[in-house]
PDB file of C-alpha atoms in Angstrom:
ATOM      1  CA  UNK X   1      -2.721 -11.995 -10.268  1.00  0.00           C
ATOM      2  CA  UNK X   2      -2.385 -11.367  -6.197  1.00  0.00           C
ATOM      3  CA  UNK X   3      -4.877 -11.541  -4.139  1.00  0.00           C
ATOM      4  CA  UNK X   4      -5.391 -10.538  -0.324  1.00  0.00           C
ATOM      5  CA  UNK X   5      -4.302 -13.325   1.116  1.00  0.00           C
ATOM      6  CA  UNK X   6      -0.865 -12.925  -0.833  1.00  0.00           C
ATOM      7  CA  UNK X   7      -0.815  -9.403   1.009  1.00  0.00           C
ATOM      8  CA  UNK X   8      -1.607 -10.548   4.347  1.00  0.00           C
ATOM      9  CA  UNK X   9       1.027 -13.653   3.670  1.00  0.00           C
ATOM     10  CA  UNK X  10       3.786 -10.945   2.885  1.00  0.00           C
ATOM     11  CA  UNK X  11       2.706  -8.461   5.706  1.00  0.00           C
ATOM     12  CA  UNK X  12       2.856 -11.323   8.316  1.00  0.00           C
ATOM     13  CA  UNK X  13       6.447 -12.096   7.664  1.00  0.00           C
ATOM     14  CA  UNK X  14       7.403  -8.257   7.761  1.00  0.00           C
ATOM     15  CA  UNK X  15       8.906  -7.535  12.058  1.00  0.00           C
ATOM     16  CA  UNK X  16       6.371  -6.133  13.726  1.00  0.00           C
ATOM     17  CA  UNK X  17       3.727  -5.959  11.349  1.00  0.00           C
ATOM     18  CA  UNK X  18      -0.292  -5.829  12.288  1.00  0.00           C
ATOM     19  CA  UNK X  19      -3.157  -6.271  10.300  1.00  0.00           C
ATOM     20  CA  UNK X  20      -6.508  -4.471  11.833  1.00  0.00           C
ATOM     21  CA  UNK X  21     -10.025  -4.551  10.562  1.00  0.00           C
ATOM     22  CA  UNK X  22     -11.020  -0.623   9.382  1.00  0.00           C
ATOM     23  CA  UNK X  23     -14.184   0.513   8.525  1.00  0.00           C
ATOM     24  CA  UNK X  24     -12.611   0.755   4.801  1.00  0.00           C
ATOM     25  CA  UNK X  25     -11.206  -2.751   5.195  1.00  0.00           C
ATOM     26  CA  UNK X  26      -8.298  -4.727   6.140  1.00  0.00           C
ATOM     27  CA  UNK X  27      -5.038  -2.297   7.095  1.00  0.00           C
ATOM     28  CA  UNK X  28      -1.389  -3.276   7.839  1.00  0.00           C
ATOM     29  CA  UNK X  29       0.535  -1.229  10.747  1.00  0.00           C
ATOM     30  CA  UNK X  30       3.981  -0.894  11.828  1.00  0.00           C
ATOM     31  CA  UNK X  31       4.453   0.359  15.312  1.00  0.00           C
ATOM     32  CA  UNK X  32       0.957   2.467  14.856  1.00  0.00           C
ATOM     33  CA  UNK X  33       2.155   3.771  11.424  1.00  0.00           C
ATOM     34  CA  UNK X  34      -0.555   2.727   8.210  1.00  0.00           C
ATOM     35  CA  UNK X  35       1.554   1.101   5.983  1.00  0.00           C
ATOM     36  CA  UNK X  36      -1.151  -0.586   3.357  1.00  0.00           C
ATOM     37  CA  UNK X  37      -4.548  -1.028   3.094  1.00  0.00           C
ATOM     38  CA  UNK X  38      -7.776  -2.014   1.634  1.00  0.00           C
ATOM     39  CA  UNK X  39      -9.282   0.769  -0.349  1.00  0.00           C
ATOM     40  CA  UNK X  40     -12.710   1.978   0.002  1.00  0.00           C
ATOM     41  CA  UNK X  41     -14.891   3.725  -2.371  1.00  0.00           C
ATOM     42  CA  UNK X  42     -15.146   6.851   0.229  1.00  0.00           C
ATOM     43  CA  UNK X  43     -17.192   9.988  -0.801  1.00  0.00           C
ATOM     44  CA  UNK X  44     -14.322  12.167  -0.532  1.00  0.00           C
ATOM     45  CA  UNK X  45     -12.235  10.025  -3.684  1.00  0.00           C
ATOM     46  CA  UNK X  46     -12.902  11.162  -7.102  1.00  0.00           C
ATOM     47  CA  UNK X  47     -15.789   9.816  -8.906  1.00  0.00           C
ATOM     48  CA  UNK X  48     -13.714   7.858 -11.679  1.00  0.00           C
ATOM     49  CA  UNK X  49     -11.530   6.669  -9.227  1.00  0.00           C
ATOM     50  CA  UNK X  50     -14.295   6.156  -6.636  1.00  0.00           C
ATOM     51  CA  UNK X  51     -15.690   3.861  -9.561  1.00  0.00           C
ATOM     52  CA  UNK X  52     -12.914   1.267  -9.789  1.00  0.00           C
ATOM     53  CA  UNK X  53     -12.974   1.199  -6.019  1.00  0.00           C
ATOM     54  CA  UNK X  54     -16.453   0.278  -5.810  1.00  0.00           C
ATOM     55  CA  UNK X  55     -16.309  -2.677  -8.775  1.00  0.00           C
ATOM     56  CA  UNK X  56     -12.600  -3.916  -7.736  1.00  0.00           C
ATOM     57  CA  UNK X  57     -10.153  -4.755  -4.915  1.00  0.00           C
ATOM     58  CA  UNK X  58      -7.847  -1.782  -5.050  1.00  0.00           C
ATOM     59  CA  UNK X  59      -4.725  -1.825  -2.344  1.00  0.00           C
ATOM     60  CA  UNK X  60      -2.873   1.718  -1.236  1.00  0.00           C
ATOM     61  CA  UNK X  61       0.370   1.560   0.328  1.00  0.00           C
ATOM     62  CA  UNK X  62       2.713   4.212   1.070  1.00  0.00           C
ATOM     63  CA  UNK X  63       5.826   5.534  -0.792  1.00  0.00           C
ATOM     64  CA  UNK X  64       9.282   7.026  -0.090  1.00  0.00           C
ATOM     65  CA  UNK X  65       7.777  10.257  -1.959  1.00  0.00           C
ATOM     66  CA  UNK X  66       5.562  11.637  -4.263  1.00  0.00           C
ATOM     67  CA  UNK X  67       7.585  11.188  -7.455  1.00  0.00           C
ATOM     68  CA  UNK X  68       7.816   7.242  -6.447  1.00  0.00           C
ATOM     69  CA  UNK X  69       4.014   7.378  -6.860  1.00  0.00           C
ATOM     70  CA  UNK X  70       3.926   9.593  -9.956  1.00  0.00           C
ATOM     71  CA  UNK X  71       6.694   6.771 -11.365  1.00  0.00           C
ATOM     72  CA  UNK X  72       4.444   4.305 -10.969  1.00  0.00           C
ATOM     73  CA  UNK X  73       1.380   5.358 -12.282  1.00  0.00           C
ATOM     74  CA  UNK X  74       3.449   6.238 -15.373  1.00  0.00           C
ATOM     75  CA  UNK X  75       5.077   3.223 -15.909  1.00  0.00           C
ATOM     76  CA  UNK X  76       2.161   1.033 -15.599  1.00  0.00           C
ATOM     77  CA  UNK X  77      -1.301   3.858 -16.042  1.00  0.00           C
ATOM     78  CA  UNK X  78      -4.025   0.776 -15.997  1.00  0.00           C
ATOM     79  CA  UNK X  79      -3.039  -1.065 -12.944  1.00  0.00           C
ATOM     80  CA  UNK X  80      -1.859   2.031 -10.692  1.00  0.00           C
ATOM     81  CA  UNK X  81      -4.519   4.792  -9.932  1.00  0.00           C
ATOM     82  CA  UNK X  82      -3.659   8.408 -10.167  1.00  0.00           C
ATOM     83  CA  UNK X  83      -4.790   9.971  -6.779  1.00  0.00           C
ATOM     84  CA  UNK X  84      -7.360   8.594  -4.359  1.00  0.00           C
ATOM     85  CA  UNK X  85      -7.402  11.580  -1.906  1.00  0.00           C
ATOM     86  CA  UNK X  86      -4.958  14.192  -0.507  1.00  0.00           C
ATOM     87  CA  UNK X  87      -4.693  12.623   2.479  1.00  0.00           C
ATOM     88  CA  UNK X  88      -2.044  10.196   3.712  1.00  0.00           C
ATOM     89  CA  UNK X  89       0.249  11.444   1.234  1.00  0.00           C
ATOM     90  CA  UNK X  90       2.653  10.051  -0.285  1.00  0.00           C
ATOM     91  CA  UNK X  91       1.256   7.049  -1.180  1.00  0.00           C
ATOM     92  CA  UNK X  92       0.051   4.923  -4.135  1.00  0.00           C
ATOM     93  CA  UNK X  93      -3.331   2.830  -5.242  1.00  0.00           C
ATOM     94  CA  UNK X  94      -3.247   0.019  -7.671  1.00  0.00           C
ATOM     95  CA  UNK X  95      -5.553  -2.244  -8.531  1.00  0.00           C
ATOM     96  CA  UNK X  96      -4.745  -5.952  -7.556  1.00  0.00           C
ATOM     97  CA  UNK X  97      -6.518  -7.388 -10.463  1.00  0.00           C
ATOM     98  CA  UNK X  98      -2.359  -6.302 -12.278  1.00  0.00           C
ATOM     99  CA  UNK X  99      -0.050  -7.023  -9.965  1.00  0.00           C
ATOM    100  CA  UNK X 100       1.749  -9.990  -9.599  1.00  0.00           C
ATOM    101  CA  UNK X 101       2.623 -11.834  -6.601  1.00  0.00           C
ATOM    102  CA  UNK X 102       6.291 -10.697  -6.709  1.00  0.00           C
ATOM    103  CA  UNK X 103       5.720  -6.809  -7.526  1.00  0.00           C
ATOM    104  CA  UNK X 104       2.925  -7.158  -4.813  1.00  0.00           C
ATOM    105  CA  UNK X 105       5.540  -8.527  -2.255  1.00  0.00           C
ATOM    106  CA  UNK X 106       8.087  -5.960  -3.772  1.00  0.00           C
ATOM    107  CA  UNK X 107       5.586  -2.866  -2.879  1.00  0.00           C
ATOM    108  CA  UNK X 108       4.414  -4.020   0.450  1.00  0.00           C
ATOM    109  CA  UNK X 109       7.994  -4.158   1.673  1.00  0.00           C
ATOM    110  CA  UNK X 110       8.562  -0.723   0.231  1.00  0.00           C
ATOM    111  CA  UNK X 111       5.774   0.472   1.854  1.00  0.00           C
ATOM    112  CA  UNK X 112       6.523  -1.280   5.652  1.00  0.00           C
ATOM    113  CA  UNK X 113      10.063  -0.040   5.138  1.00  0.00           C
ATOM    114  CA  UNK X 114       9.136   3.959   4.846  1.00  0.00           C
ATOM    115  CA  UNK X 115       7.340   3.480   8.086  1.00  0.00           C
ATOM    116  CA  UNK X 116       9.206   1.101  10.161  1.00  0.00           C
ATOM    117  CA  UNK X 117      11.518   2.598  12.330  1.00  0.00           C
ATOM    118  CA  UNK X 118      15.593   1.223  11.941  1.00  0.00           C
ATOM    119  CA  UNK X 119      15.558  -1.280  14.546  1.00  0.00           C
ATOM    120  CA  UNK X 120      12.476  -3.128  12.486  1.00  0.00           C
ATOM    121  CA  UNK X 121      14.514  -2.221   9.331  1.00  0.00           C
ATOM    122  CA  UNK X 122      17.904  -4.166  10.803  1.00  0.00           C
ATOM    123  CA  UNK X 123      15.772  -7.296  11.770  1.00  0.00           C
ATOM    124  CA  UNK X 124      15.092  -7.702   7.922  1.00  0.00           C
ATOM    125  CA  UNK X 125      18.281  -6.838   6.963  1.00  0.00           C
ATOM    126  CA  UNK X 126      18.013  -3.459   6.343  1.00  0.00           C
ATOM    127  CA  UNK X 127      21.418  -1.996   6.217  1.00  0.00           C
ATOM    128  CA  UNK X 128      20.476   1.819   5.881  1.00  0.00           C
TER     129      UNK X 128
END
């Protein structure tokens, strides 16, 4: 099971990656761009969702595109959350209590990469 501090070890190493305290939490930028962050039950989230939120630590990060996120939620329908809200999109929710360190590492870098511009990209070997 990952924790936090496994995100904020694999956000550190990422080039010029920030974490920022939010009033939802603890966020990770790339050159301004929102990358992940702590979830927070917010009015606006479905109820059910809004629920898990509230009891759990629950981690959104951004994806290439909306089927990425639909994938994912398929593949694995108890650890990653449907929708959280409409904004932001696309992006992805899970809840930290099911990922392991590895996947954890796997989507953070996913996520840094769709918002890292190709300079950032190159420094970590990026080749596309």
């Amino acid at each position: 099971m990952a924790i936090l501090d496994d995100l904020r070890l694999t956000a550190a190493a990422l080039p010029g990656s920030e974490e920022r305290a939010t009033t939802g939490g603890a966020a990770w930028f790339v050159r301004g761009k929102l990358y992940a962050w702590e979830c927070h039950p917010w009015p606006s989230i479905p109820p059910e969702i809004r629920a898990i939120i509230a009891t759990e630590l629950v981690v959104g990060v951004k994806v290439a595109d909306r089927m990425d996120a639909l994938a994912l939620v398929d593949m694995a329908p108890d650890v990653f959350l449907r929708t959280t809200t409409p904004w932001g999109e696309p992006k992805v929710a899970f809840r930290m209590a099911g990922i392991d360190e590895d996947h954890l590492a796997e989507l953070v870098t996913e996520a840094w990469r769709t918002q890292a511009p190709k300079y950032l990209r190159r420094e970590l070997g990026d080749e596309h």
